[in-house]
Amino acid sequence: MTADTQIPRATAQRLPIYYYYLSSLHEAGIKRINSTEISEAIKFDAATVRRDFSYFGALGKRGFGYDVSALLDFFSKVLSQDKLNKVAVVGTGNLGQALMKYNFVHSSNIQIVMGFDVDPKKKELKIDNEKGETIPVYSIGDLKSELNKENVTIAILTVPGKSAQEVTDQLVDAGIKGILNFSPIRITVPNSVRVQNVDLTTGMQTLIYFVDNFENIKSAK
Amino acid sequence: MTADTQIPRATAQRLPIYYYYLSSLHEAGIKRINSTEISEAIKFDAATVRRDFSYFGALGKRGFGYDVSALLDFFSKVLSQDKLNKVAVVGTGNLGQALMKYNFVHSSNIQIVMGFDVDPKKKELKIDNEKGETIPVYSIGDLKSELNKENVTIAILTVPGKSAQEVTDQLVDAGIKGILNFSPIRITVPNSVRVQNVDLTTGMQTLIYFVDNFENIKSAK
DNA sequence: CAATTTTTGTGATCTTTTTATCTAATTCGT
DNA sequence: ACGAATTAGATAAAAAGATCACAAAAATTG
């Protein structure tokens, strides 16, 4: 079930991209695909695609390509699409609330089940998601107990930079295993906790830099 | 003014992180800093930090470190913090509206000045940002004229995957130079246009994969 | 002011990632 | 069923990126 080879980081980062693309092919009723076409759609070299897939074994057939359904099923398992991942939003400011309400991080295997905030007034907030379910907001003091009660191991961190590290420490103490960090701070966590940074401002600044310095960037092919 | 060396991609991606950190130091009244401390805060190796800086020349002093103000001023220029970048949001669904209202991509040099949508009803939307300014929403048919009128060269793409490529083609035709792509599609653009992908779902899926396959990821130090 | 400490900047090296090329398996048309 | 066309998977090479380690420069100390 689990891969027996060590998967390179860069490959792991591409897996959700493959998964999304395969889903769209499947929905469109496309039955087979080859590495060249995948390459064109996702903008990585065809050799990279084949190499990535090969870490998981021989998934394709020479002279034929890849069977979309089989590949999709496989990556579905690899990405734990079968199991439901309960997620908590920590920091229910504008961004946190927006993520809860509109389920921007949306996928069948991810469900935001609760929110936390330092401000006790936020407890009165009744945040309804798109399905009409009310997502409870708790005080940050109840982090540990509430997370454990529902067995939540993934957190979305949407607190201001100032309190990001302090709240992170509490999340770690509460047994959180993964943090999607929207704060502009690079948080410190022990080795056993995974962090994925999603900084909206950083992305935009990088883009502007790339636009302004087009000629100066290496391999901006 | 512009760097005379080719800046590696990886370095360019770290510039906004340095900038944010330096700003926070400056605000805190800290006058000098060394690569080791920077390294601890931003979680990249100290040698990487020094190497990154060195692409822009000798910014530090041996035996002393870096002067925070001077370094901040320098990166401020590198990242065009002095010039105002007008940005348009294309696709005023939940995510697009949230970005416009709450200015999540917020920084002094970035201003969202207009929105676009296929749905003509959206034109009646009066979206006020946090400063109380009303951001107009136009029909996507007016893309070219409105963008050119205000000299907008950066777009935030928040349309559904289905229409992402079609809208991208229109943006390119309208002369857009950079796209911050929130759609799950890897869009195709000509060589002269820069794309930065920010996929919320992908980030979360990658995180879950990293959490579930901790032992299988290479150099998850 | 000499000795010691600090800390940068960078050549050298190592690691990771990407790309190119080759080989052999499989398909497909006839 | 055969031969040409296709295409994955493997191997090799190249490129990009991270890290090591140390000389040189500057600061600090006694």
Coordinates of C-alpha atoms (C1' of nucleotides) in Angstrom, one line a residue:
Chain A
M1 CA 0.0 0.0 0.0
T2 CA 2.7 2.5 1.0
A3 CA 5.5 3.1 -1.5
D4 CA 8.6 1.2 -0.6
T5 CA 11.0 3.7 -2.3
Q6 CA 11.9 7.1 -0.9
I7 CA 9.9 9.6 -2.9
P8 CA 11.7 12.9 -3.7
R9 CA 10.2 16.0 -2.3
A10 CA 9.8 17.6 -5.7
T11 CA 7.8 14.5 -6.9
A12 CA 5.6 14.6 -3.8
Q13 CA 4.7 18.2 -4.5
R14 CA 3.5 17.3 -8.0
L15 CA 1.3 14.4 -6.9
P16 CA -1.8 16.6 -6.3
I17 CA -1.3 18.2 -9.7
Y18 CA -1.3 14.8 -11.4
Y19 CA -4.3 13.8 -9.4
Y20 CA -6.4 16.8 -10.4
Y21 CA -5.5 16.4 -14.0
L22 CA -6.3 12.7 -14.0
S23 CA -9.6 13.4 -12.4
S24 CA -10.5 15.9 -15.1
L25 CA -9.5 13.3 -17.8
H26 CA -11.7 10.7 -16.1
E27 CA -14.6 13.1 -15.9
A28 CA -14.2 13.9 -19.6
G29 CA -14.4 10.2 -20.4
I30 CA -10.9 9.9 -21.6
K31 CA -9.6 6.3 -21.1
R32 CA -5.9 6.5 -21.9
I33 CA -3.2 9.0 -21.8
N34 CA 0.6 9.2 -22.5
S35 CA 3.4 11.1 -20.8
T36 CA 3.7 13.6 -23.6
E37 CA 0.1 14.8 -23.2
I38 CA 0.3 14.9 -19.4
S39 CA 3.5 16.9 -19.9
E40 CA 1.7 19.5 -22.1
A41 CA -1.2 19.9 -19.6
I42 CA 0.8 20.2 -16.4
K43 CA 3.9 21.9 -17.8
F44 CA 6.6 19.5 -16.6
D45 CA 8.8 17.6 -18.9
A46 CA 7.5 14.2 -20.1
A47 CA 10.6 12.5 -18.7
T48 CA 9.9 14.1 -15.3
V49 CA 6.4 12.7 -15.5
R50 CA 7.6 9.2 -16.3
R51 CA 10.3 9.3 -13.7
D52 CA 7.8 10.5 -11.1
F53 CA 5.4 7.7 -11.9
S54 CA 8.1 5.1 -11.9
Y55 CA 8.9 5.8 -8.2
F56 CA 5.6 4.0 -7.5
G57 CA 6.3 1.1 -9.8
A58 CA 5.6 0.3 -13.5
L59 CA 2.2 2.0 -13.9
G60 CA 2.1 2.3 -17.6
K61 CA 2.4 0.0 -20.6
R62 CA 5.0 0.6 -23.4
G63 CA 3.5 1.4 -26.7
F64 CA 0.2 2.2 -25.0
G65 CA 0.6 4.8 -22.3
Y66 CA -1.4 4.9 -19.0
D67 CA -4.9 3.7 -18.3
V68 CA -6.6 6.8 -16.8
S69 CA -8.9 4.9 -14.4
A70 CA -6.2 2.7 -13.1
L71 CA -3.8 5.5 -12.6
L72 CA -6.4 7.7 -11.0
D73 CA -7.3 4.9 -8.6
F74 CA -3.7 4.4 -7.7
F75 CA -3.0 8.1 -7.0
S76 CA -6.3 8.3 -5.2
K77 CA -4.9 5.7 -2.7
V78 CA -1.5 7.4 -2.6
L79 CA -3.1 10.7 -1.7
S80 CA -5.5 9.1 0.9
Q81 CA -8.5 10.2 -1.0
D82 CA -10.5 7.4 0.6
K83 CA -10.0 8.6 4.2
L84 CA -11.6 11.7 5.5
N85 CA -9.1 14.3 6.9
K86 CA -10.6 16.5 9.6
V87 CA -9.1 19.9 9.7
A88 CA -9.2 22.8 12.1
V89 CA -8.9 26.5 11.2
V90 CA -6.9 28.4 13.8
G91 CA -7.4 32.1 13.7
T92 CA -10.9 33.1 12.5
G93 CA -10.2 36.5 11.1
N94 CA -11.2 37.3 7.5
L95 CA -9.1 34.7 5.9
G96 CA -9.9 32.0 8.4
Q97 CA -13.6 32.7 8.1
A98 CA -13.4 32.8 4.3
L99 CA -11.7 29.4 4.2
M100 CA -14.4 27.9 6.6
K101 CA -17.4 29.4 4.8
Y102 CA -16.4 28.8 1.2
N103 CA -14.3 25.7 1.7
F104 CA -11.6 27.0 -0.6
V105 CA -9.4 24.1 0.3
H106 CA -12.0 21.8 -1.1
S107 CA -11.7 18.3 -2.0
S108 CA -13.8 15.2 -1.0
N109 CA -11.2 14.1 1.5
I110 CA -10.8 17.3 3.4
Q111 CA -13.3 18.7 5.9
I112 CA -13.0 21.7 8.1
V113 CA -14.7 20.7 11.3
M114 CA -13.9 23.5 13.8
G115 CA -12.3 26.9 14.3
F116 CA -10.4 28.5 17.1
D117 CA -9.7 32.1 18.1
V118 CA -8.1 34.0 20.9
D119 CA -11.0 36.5 21.0
P120 CA -13.7 34.9 23.2
K121 CA -16.3 36.9 21.3
K122 CA -15.7 34.8 18.2
K123 CA -17.2 31.9 20.0
E124 CA -20.6 33.4 19.3
L125 CA -19.8 33.3 15.6
K126 CA -22.0 30.8 13.8
I127 CA -20.1 30.0 10.6
D128 CA -22.0 28.0 8.1
N129 CA -20.2 26.4 5.3
E130 CA -21.6 25.9 1.8
K131 CA -23.4 22.7 2.8
G132 CA -25.3 24.6 5.5
E133 CA -23.4 22.9 8.3
T134 CA -22.5 25.1 11.2
I135 CA -18.8 25.0 12.1
P136 CA -18.2 25.6 15.8
V137 CA -15.6 28.2 16.9
Y138 CA -13.8 27.5 20.2
S139 CA -11.5 29.5 22.4
I140 CA -7.9 28.8 21.8
G141 CA -7.6 27.6 25.4
D142 CA -9.7 24.6 24.4
L143 CA -7.4 23.7 21.6
K144 CA -6.0 20.5 23.0
S145 CA -9.3 19.0 24.3
E146 CA -11.4 19.9 21.3
L147 CA -8.8 18.7 18.7
N148 CA -8.4 15.4 20.6
K149 CA -12.1 14.9 21.0
E150 CA -12.6 15.0 17.2
N151 CA -9.2 13.5 16.4
V152 CA -8.1 16.4 14.3
T153 CA -4.4 16.2 13.2
I154 CA -4.2 18.9 10.5
A155 CA -4.5 22.6 11.2
I156 CA -4.8 25.7 8.9
L157 CA -2.9 28.5 10.6
T158 CA -4.5 31.9 9.8
V159 CA -3.4 34.0 12.8
P160 CA -1.4 37.2 12.5
G161 CA 2.4 36.9 12.3
K162 CA 2.9 38.2 15.8
S163 CA 1.1 35.2 17.4
A164 CA 1.9 32.6 14.8
Q165 CA 4.8 30.9 16.7
E166 CA 3.0 30.9 20.1
V167 CA -0.1 29.3 18.6
T168 CA 2.1 26.9 16.7
D169 CA 3.6 25.7 20.0
Q170 CA 0.1 25.1 21.3
L171 CA -0.8 23.1 18.2
V172 CA 2.3 21.0 18.5
D173 CA 1.5 20.4 22.2
A174 CA -2.0 19.3 21.2
G175 CA -0.6 16.7 18.9
I176 CA -1.1 18.3 15.5
K177 CA 0.8 16.5 12.8
G178 CA 0.5 19.0 9.9
I179 CA 0.1 22.7 9.5
L180 CA -0.9 24.7 6.4
N181 CA 0.7 28.0 7.3
F182 CA -0.9 31.1 5.9
S183 CA 1.0 33.4 8.2
P184 CA 4.0 35.3 6.9
I185 CA 6.2 33.8 9.6
R186 CA 8.3 30.7 9.0
I187 CA 7.2 28.8 12.1
T188 CA 9.4 26.5 14.1
V189 CA 8.2 22.9 14.8
P190 CA 9.7 19.7 15.9
N191 CA 10.9 17.2 13.3
S192 CA 7.7 15.1 13.5
V193 CA 5.4 17.9 12.4
R194 CA 5.0 18.8 8.7
V195 CA 4.5 22.5 7.6
Q196 CA 3.4 23.7 4.2
N197 CA 3.6 27.4 3.6
V198 CA 1.0 29.2 1.6
D199 CA 1.8 32.9 1.7
L200 CA -0.5 34.9 -0.6
T201 CA 1.6 38.1 -0.4
T202 CA 4.9 36.2 -1.0
G203 CA 3.4 34.6 -4.1
M204 CA 2.4 38.0 -5.4
Q205 CA 5.7 39.7 -4.6
T206 CA 7.6 36.9 -6.3
L207 CA 5.4 37.3 -9.4
I208 CA 6.0 41.0 -9.5
Y209 CA 9.7 40.4 -9.2
F210 CA 9.6 37.9 -12.0
V211 CA 7.6 40.3 -14.2
D212 CA 10.0 43.2 -13.5
N213 CA 13.2 41.2 -13.8
F214 CA 12.3 38.9 -16.6
E215 CA 15.7 39.0 -18.2
N216 CA 17.6 38.5 -14.9
I217 CA 16.0 35.3 -13.9
K218 CA 17.9 32.1 -14.7
S219 CA 16.1 29.6 -16.9
A220 CA 13.0 31.6 -17.2
K221 CA 12.5 29.7 -20.5
Chain B
M1 CA 19.7 49.5 -10.1
T2 CA 18.9 46.2 -11.6
A3 CA 21.1 43.2 -10.7
D4 CA 23.7 42.5 -13.3
T5 CA 24.0 38.8 -12.5
Q6 CA 21.4 36.1 -13.3
I7 CA 19.4 35.4 -10.2
P8 CA 18.5 31.8 -9.7
R9 CA 14.8 31.0 -9.5
A10 CA 15.1 29.5 -6.0
T11 CA 16.7 32.7 -4.8
A12 CA 14.1 34.9 -6.3
Q13 CA 11.4 32.9 -4.5
R14 CA 13.0 33.6 -1.2
L15 CA 13.3 37.4 -1.7
P16 CA 9.9 38.2 -0.3
I17 CA 10.6 36.1 2.7
Y18 CA 13.8 38.0 3.4
Y19 CA 11.9 41.2 2.9
Y20 CA 9.2 40.4 5.3
Y21 CA 11.7 39.3 8.0
L22 CA 13.8 42.4 7.6
S23 CA 10.7 44.6 7.9
S24 CA 9.8 42.9 11.2
L25 CA 13.4 43.4 12.5
H26 CA 13.3 47.1 11.5
E27 CA 9.9 47.6 13.1
A28 CA 11.3 46.0 16.3
G29 CA 14.2 48.5 16.2
I30 CA 16.9 45.9 15.6
K31 CA 19.8 47.5 13.9
R32 CA 22.1 44.7 12.9
I33 CA 21.7 41.0 12.0
N34 CA 23.8 38.1 10.9
S35 CA 23.2 35.2 8.5
T36 CA 22.9 32.7 11.4
E37 CA 20.0 34.5 13.0
I38 CA 18.3 35.1 9.6
S39 CA 18.7 31.4 9.0
E40 CA 17.0 30.5 12.2
A41 CA 14.1 32.7 11.5
I42 CA 13.4 31.8 8.0
K43 CA 14.6 28.1 8.1
F44 CA 17.1 28.1 5.2
D45 CA 20.7 27.4 5.7
A46 CA 22.9 30.3 6.7
A47 CA 25.2 29.6 3.7
T48 CA 22.1 29.8 1.5
V49 CA 21.2 33.2 2.9
R50 CA 24.7 34.5 2.4
R51 CA 24.9 33.1 -1.1
D52 CA 21.5 34.6 -2.0
F53 CA 22.5 38.0 -0.8
S54 CA 25.8 37.8 -2.6
Y55 CA 24.1 37.6 -6.0
F56 CA 23.2 41.2 -5.4
G57 CA 26.8 42.2 -4.4
A58 CA 28.6 42.5 -1.1
L59 CA 25.8 43.7 1.2
G60 CA 27.3 42.8 4.5
K61 CA 30.5 43.4 6.5
R62 CA 32.8 40.7 7.8
G63 CA 32.9 40.4 11.5
F64 CA 29.7 42.5 11.7
G65 CA 26.9 41.1 9.7
Y66 CA 24.2 43.1 7.9
D67 CA 22.9 46.6 8.6
V68 CA 19.1 46.0 8.8
S69 CA 18.1 49.4 7.4
A70 CA 20.5 49.3 4.5
L71 CA 19.5 45.7 3.6
L72 CA 15.8 46.5 3.9
D73 CA 16.2 49.6 1.7
F74 CA 18.1 47.5 -0.8
F75 CA 15.5 44.7 -1.0
S76 CA 12.7 47.2 -1.0
K77 CA 14.1 48.5 -4.3
V78 CA 14.8 45.0 -5.6
L79 CA 11.1 44.1 -5.0
S80 CA 9.7 47.3 -6.4
Q81 CA 8.2 48.3 -3.1
D82 CA 8.4 51.9 -4.2
K83 CA 6.2 51.6 -7.2
L84 CA 2.5 50.8 -7.0
N85 CA 1.4 47.7 -8.8
K86 CA -2.2 47.8 -9.9
V87 CA -3.8 44.4 -10.0
A88 CA -7.1 43.1 -11.3
V89 CA -9.1 40.1 -10.0
V90 CA -10.5 38.0 -12.7
G91 CA -13.4 35.8 -11.5
T92 CA -15.4 37.4 -8.7
G93 CA -16.7 34.2 -7.1
N94 CA -16.2 33.6 -3.4
L95 CA -12.5 33.5 -3.5
G96 CA -12.1 36.5 -5.9
Q97 CA -14.5 38.6 -3.8
A98 CA -12.7 37.6 -0.6
L99 CA -9.4 38.7 -2.1
M100 CA -10.9 42.0 -3.1
K101 CA -12.7 42.8 0.1
Y102 CA -10.1 41.7 2.6
N103 CA -7.0 42.5 0.6
F104 CA -5.4 39.2 1.6
V105 CA -2.6 39.8 -0.9
H106 CA -1.8 42.9 1.1
S107 CA 1.3 44.9 0.9
S108 CA 1.9 48.6 0.4
N109 CA 2.9 48.1 -3.2
I110 CA -0.1 46.1 -4.4
Q111 CA -3.5 47.5 -5.0
I112 CA -6.5 45.6 -6.4
V113 CA -8.2 48.2 -8.6
M114 CA -10.9 46.2 -10.5
G115 CA -12.6 42.9 -10.9
F116 CA -14.0 41.0 -13.9
D117 CA -16.6 38.3 -14.3
V118 CA -18.5 36.5 -17.1
D119 CA -21.7 36.9 -15.3
P120 CA -23.1 40.3 -16.2
K121 CA -25.1 40.4 -12.9
K122 CA -21.8 40.7 -11.1
K123 CA -21.5 44.2 -12.5
E124 CA -24.0 45.4 -10.0
L125 CA -21.7 44.1 -7.2
K126 CA -20.3 46.9 -5.1
I127 CA -17.3 45.5 -3.5
D128 CA -15.8 47.7 -0.9
N129 CA -12.3 47.0 0.4
E130 CA -11.1 47.5 4.0
K131 CA -10.3 51.1 3.3
G132 CA -13.9 51.7 2.2
E133 CA -13.1 52.2 -1.5
T134 CA -15.5 50.6 -3.9
I135 CA -13.8 48.3 -6.4
P136 CA -15.7 48.2 -9.8
V137 CA -16.5 44.9 -11.4
Y138 CA -16.6 44.8 -15.2
S139 CA -17.8 42.3 -17.7
I140 CA -15.1 40.1 -19.0
G141 CA -15.8 41.5 -22.5
D142 CA -14.3 44.8 -21.4
L143 CA -11.1 43.2 -20.2
K144 CA -8.8 44.7 -22.7
S145 CA -10.2 48.2 -22.6
E146 CA -10.5 48.5 -18.9
L147 CA -7.1 47.0 -18.1
N148 CA -5.4 49.3 -20.6
K149 CA -7.3 52.3 -19.3
E150 CA -5.8 51.8 -15.9
N151 CA -2.5 50.4 -17.1
V152 CA -3.0 47.1 -15.2
T153 CA -0.4 44.4 -16.0
I154 CA -0.9 41.9 -13.2
A155 CA -4.0 39.7 -12.8
I156 CA -5.2 37.4 -10.1
L157 CA -7.0 34.5 -11.8
T158 CA -9.8 33.1 -9.7
V159 CA -12.1 31.5 -12.3
P160 CA -13.1 27.8 -12.3
G161 CA -10.7 25.3 -13.9
K162 CA -13.0 24.9 -16.9
S163 CA -12.7 28.5 -18.1
A164 CA -9.2 29.2 -16.8
Q165 CA -7.4 28.7 -20.1
E166 CA -9.9 30.6 -22.2
V167 CA -9.8 33.6 -19.8
T168 CA -6.0 33.4 -19.7
D169 CA -5.9 33.7 -23.5
Q170 CA -7.9 36.9 -23.2
L171 CA -5.6 38.2 -20.4
V172 CA -2.6 37.6 -22.6
D173 CA -4.3 39.3 -25.5
A174 CA -5.0 42.3 -23.3
G175 CA -1.3 42.6 -22.6
I176 CA -1.1 41.2 -19.0
K177 CA 2.4 40.4 -18.0
G178 CA 1.9 38.4 -14.8
I179 CA -0.8 36.0 -13.5
L180 CA -1.2 34.8 -10.0
N181 CA -3.1 31.6 -10.8
F182 CA -5.5 30.3 -8.1
S183 CA -7.2 27.9 -10.6
P184 CA -6.3 24.2 -10.3
I185 CA -5.3 24.2 -14.0
R186 CA -1.7 24.7 -15.2
I187 CA -2.4 27.5 -17.7
T188 CA -0.5 27.9 -21.0
V189 CA 1.0 31.3 -21.7
P190 CA 3.6 32.7 -24.1
N191 CA 7.1 33.1 -23.0
S192 CA 6.8 36.7 -22.1
V193 CA 4.1 36.2 -19.4
R194 CA 5.0 35.0 -15.9
V195 CA 2.7 32.7 -14.0
Q196 CA 2.8 32.0 -10.3
N197 CA 0.6 29.2 -9.1
V198 CA -1.2 29.3 -5.7
D199 CA -3.4 26.3 -5.4
L200 CA -4.9 26.0 -2.0
T201 CA -6.1 22.5 -2.5
T202 CA -2.8 21.3 -3.8
G203 CA -1.0 22.7 -0.8
M204 CA -3.3 20.9 1.5
Q205 CA -3.1 17.6 -0.4
T206 CA 0.7 17.8 -0.4
L207 CA 0.6 18.4 3.4
I208 CA -1.6 15.4 4.0
Y209 CA 0.7 13.3 1.9
F210 CA 3.7 14.5 3.8
V211 CA 2.0 13.8 7.1
D212 CA 0.9 10.3 6.1
N213 CA 4.1 9.3 4.4
F214 CA 6.6 11.0 6.7
E215 CA 9.1 8.1 6.5
N216 CA 8.9 7.8 2.7
I217 CA 9.9 11.3 1.9
K218 CA 13.5 12.0 1.1
S219 CA 15.3 14.5 3.2
A220 CA 12.3 15.3 5.4
K221 CA 14.9 16.3 7.8
Chain C
dC1 C1' 47.4 48.1 19.4
dA2 C1' 48.1 43.2 19.1
dA3 C1' 45.5 39.2 19.8
dT4 C1' 41.2 37.1 19.6
dT5 C1' 36.7 36.7 18.0
dT6 C1' 33.2 37.3 14.7
dT7 C1' 31.2 36.7 10.4
dT8 C1' 31.1 37.5 5.5
dG9 C1' 31.9 36.0 0.7
dT10 C1' 33.1 32.3 -2.1
dG11 C1' 35.6 28.2 -4.3
dA12 C1' 34.8 23.4 -3.9
dT13 C1' 31.8 19.7 -3.1
dC14 C1' 27.7 17.2 -2.6
dT15 C1' 22.8 16.5 -3.3
dT16 C1' 18.7 16.9 -5.7
dT17 C1' 16.2 17.6 -9.7
dT18 C1' 15.6 17.8 -14.5
dT19 C1' 16.5 16.5 -19.1
dA20 C1' 18.3 13.7 -22.9
dT21 C1' 19.0 9.3 -24.9
dC22 C1' 18.6 4.6 -25.4
dT23 C1' 16.2 -0.1 -25.1
dA24 C1' 12.8 -3.1 -25.1
dA25 C1' 7.9 -4.0 -24.5
dT26 C1' 3.5 -3.5 -26.5
dT27 C1' 0.1 -1.9 -29.7
dC28 C1' -2.0 -1.5 -34.1
dG29 C1' -2.8 -1.7 -38.9
dT30 C1' -2.7 -4.7 -42.6
Chain D
dA1 C1' 0.8 -13.0 -37.5
dC2 C1' 4.3 -9.6 -38.9
dG3 C1' 6.5 -5.2 -39.2
dA4 C1' 6.3 -0.4 -38.3
dA5 C1' 5.0 2.9 -34.9
dT6 C1' 4.5 4.1 -30.3
dT7 C1' 5.8 4.8 -25.7
dA8 C1' 7.2 3.5 -21.0
dG9 C1' 11.1 2.7 -18.1
dA10 C1' 16.0 2.8 -17.4
dT11 C1' 20.4 4.7 -17.7
dA12 C1' 23.3 8.5 -18.2
dA13 C1' 24.3 13.3 -18.3
dA14 C1' 23.5 17.9 -17.2
dA15 C1' 21.8 21.6 -14.5
dA16 C1' 20.3 23.7 -10.5
dG17 C1' 20.5 24.1 -5.8
dA18 C1' 22.2 23.5 -1.0
dT19 C1' 26.0 23.0 2.0
dC20 C1' 30.8 22.8 3.6
dA21 C1' 34.7 24.9 5.0
dC22 C1' 38.0 28.4 5.1
dA23 C1' 40.6 32.6 3.9
dA24 C1' 40.1 37.5 4.4
dA25 C1' 38.1 41.3 6.5
dA26 C1' 36.3 43.8 10.2
dA27 C1' 35.0 44.3 15.0
dT28 C1' 35.9 43.7 19.7
dT29 C1' 38.6 42.8 23.8
dG30 C1' 42.2 43.2 27.1

